[in-house]
GROMACS .gro file of C-alpha atoms in nm:
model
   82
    1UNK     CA    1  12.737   3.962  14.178
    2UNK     CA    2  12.832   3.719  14.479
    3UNK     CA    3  12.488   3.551  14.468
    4UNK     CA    4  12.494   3.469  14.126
    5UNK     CA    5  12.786   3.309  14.087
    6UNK     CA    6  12.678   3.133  14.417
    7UNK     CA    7  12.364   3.037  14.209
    8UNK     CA    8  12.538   2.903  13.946
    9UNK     CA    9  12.837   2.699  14.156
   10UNK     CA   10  12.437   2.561  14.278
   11UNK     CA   11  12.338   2.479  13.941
   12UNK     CA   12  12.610   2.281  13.866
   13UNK     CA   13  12.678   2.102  14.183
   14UNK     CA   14  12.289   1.995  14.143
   15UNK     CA   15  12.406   1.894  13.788
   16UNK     CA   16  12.666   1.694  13.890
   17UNK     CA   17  12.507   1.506  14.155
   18UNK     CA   18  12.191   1.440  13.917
   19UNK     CA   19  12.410   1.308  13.657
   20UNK     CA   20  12.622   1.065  13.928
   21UNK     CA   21  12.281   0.914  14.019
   22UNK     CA   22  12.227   0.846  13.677
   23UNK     CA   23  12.511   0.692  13.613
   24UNK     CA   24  12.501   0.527  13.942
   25UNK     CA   25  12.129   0.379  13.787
   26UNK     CA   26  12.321   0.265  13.484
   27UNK     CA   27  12.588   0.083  13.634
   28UNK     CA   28  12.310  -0.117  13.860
   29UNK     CA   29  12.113  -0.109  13.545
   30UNK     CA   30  12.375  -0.256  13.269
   31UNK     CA   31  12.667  -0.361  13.505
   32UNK     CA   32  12.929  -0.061  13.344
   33UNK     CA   33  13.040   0.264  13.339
   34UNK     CA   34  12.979   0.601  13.168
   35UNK     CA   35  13.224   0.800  13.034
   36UNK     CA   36  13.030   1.064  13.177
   37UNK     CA   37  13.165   1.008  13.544
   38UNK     CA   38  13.458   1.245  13.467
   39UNK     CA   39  13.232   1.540  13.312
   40UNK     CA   40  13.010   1.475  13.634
   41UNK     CA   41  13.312   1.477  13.878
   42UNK     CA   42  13.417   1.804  13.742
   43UNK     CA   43  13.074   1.979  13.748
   44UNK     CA   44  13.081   1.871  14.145
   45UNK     CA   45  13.379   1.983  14.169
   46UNK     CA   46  13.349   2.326  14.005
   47UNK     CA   47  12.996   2.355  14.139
   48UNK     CA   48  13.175   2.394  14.514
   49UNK     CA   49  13.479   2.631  14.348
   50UNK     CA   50  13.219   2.869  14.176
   51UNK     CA   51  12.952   2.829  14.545
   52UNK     CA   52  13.311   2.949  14.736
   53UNK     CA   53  13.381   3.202  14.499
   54UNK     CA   54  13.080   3.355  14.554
   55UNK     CA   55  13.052   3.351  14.931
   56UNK     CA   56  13.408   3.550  14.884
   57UNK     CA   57  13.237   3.789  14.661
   58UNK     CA   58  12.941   3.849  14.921
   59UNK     CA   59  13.164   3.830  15.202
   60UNK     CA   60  13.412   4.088  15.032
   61UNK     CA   61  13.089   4.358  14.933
   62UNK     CA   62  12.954   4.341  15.299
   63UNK     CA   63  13.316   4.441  15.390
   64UNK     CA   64  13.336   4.671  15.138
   65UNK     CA   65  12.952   4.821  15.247
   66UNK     CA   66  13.064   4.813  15.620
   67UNK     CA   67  13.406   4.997  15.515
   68UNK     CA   68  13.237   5.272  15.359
   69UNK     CA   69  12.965   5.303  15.618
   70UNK     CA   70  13.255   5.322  15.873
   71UNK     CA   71  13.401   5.594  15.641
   72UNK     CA   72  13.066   5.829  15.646
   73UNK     CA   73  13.026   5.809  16.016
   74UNK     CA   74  13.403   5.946  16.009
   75UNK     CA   75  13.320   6.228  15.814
   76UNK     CA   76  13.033   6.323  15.952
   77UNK     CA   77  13.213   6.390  16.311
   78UNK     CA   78  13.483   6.601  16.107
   79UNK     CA   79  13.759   6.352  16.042
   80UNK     CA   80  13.977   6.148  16.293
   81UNK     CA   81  14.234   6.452  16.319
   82UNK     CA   82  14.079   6.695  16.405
   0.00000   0.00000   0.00000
């Protein structure tokens, strides 16, 4: 689940910075700006919120995978009380 909503914070970063170079080539181009710059600087910006969310999410299941691992090897000598 963690990888693909890294994937897609990816997707849109890419998205974002594609679409500031081409408004970047417009502005050189006609000598203005897009109204697109906002749209783009929120597509950055989510891009790295959804890429962080996602190393959480991967970061949180190997936690949760070393947890339970740590739980079996527990049981398997009987329990910590006894």
């Amino acid at each position: 689940m963690g990888v693909i909503i890294k994937w897609f914070g990816r997707a849109l970063w890419i998205m974002g910075v594609g679409g500031s170079l081409i408004v970047l080539f417009q502005f050189i181009r006609y000598g203005e700006g897009t109204t697109l710059s906002d749209k783009i600087v929120s597509a950055i910006v989510l891009g790295y919120l959804f890429i962080a969310l996602g190393e959480i999410i991967i970061l949180l299941e190997k936690n949760l995978k070393q947890n339970q691992d740590l739980y079996k090897l527990f049981e398997n000598w009987g329990g910590e009380n006894q």
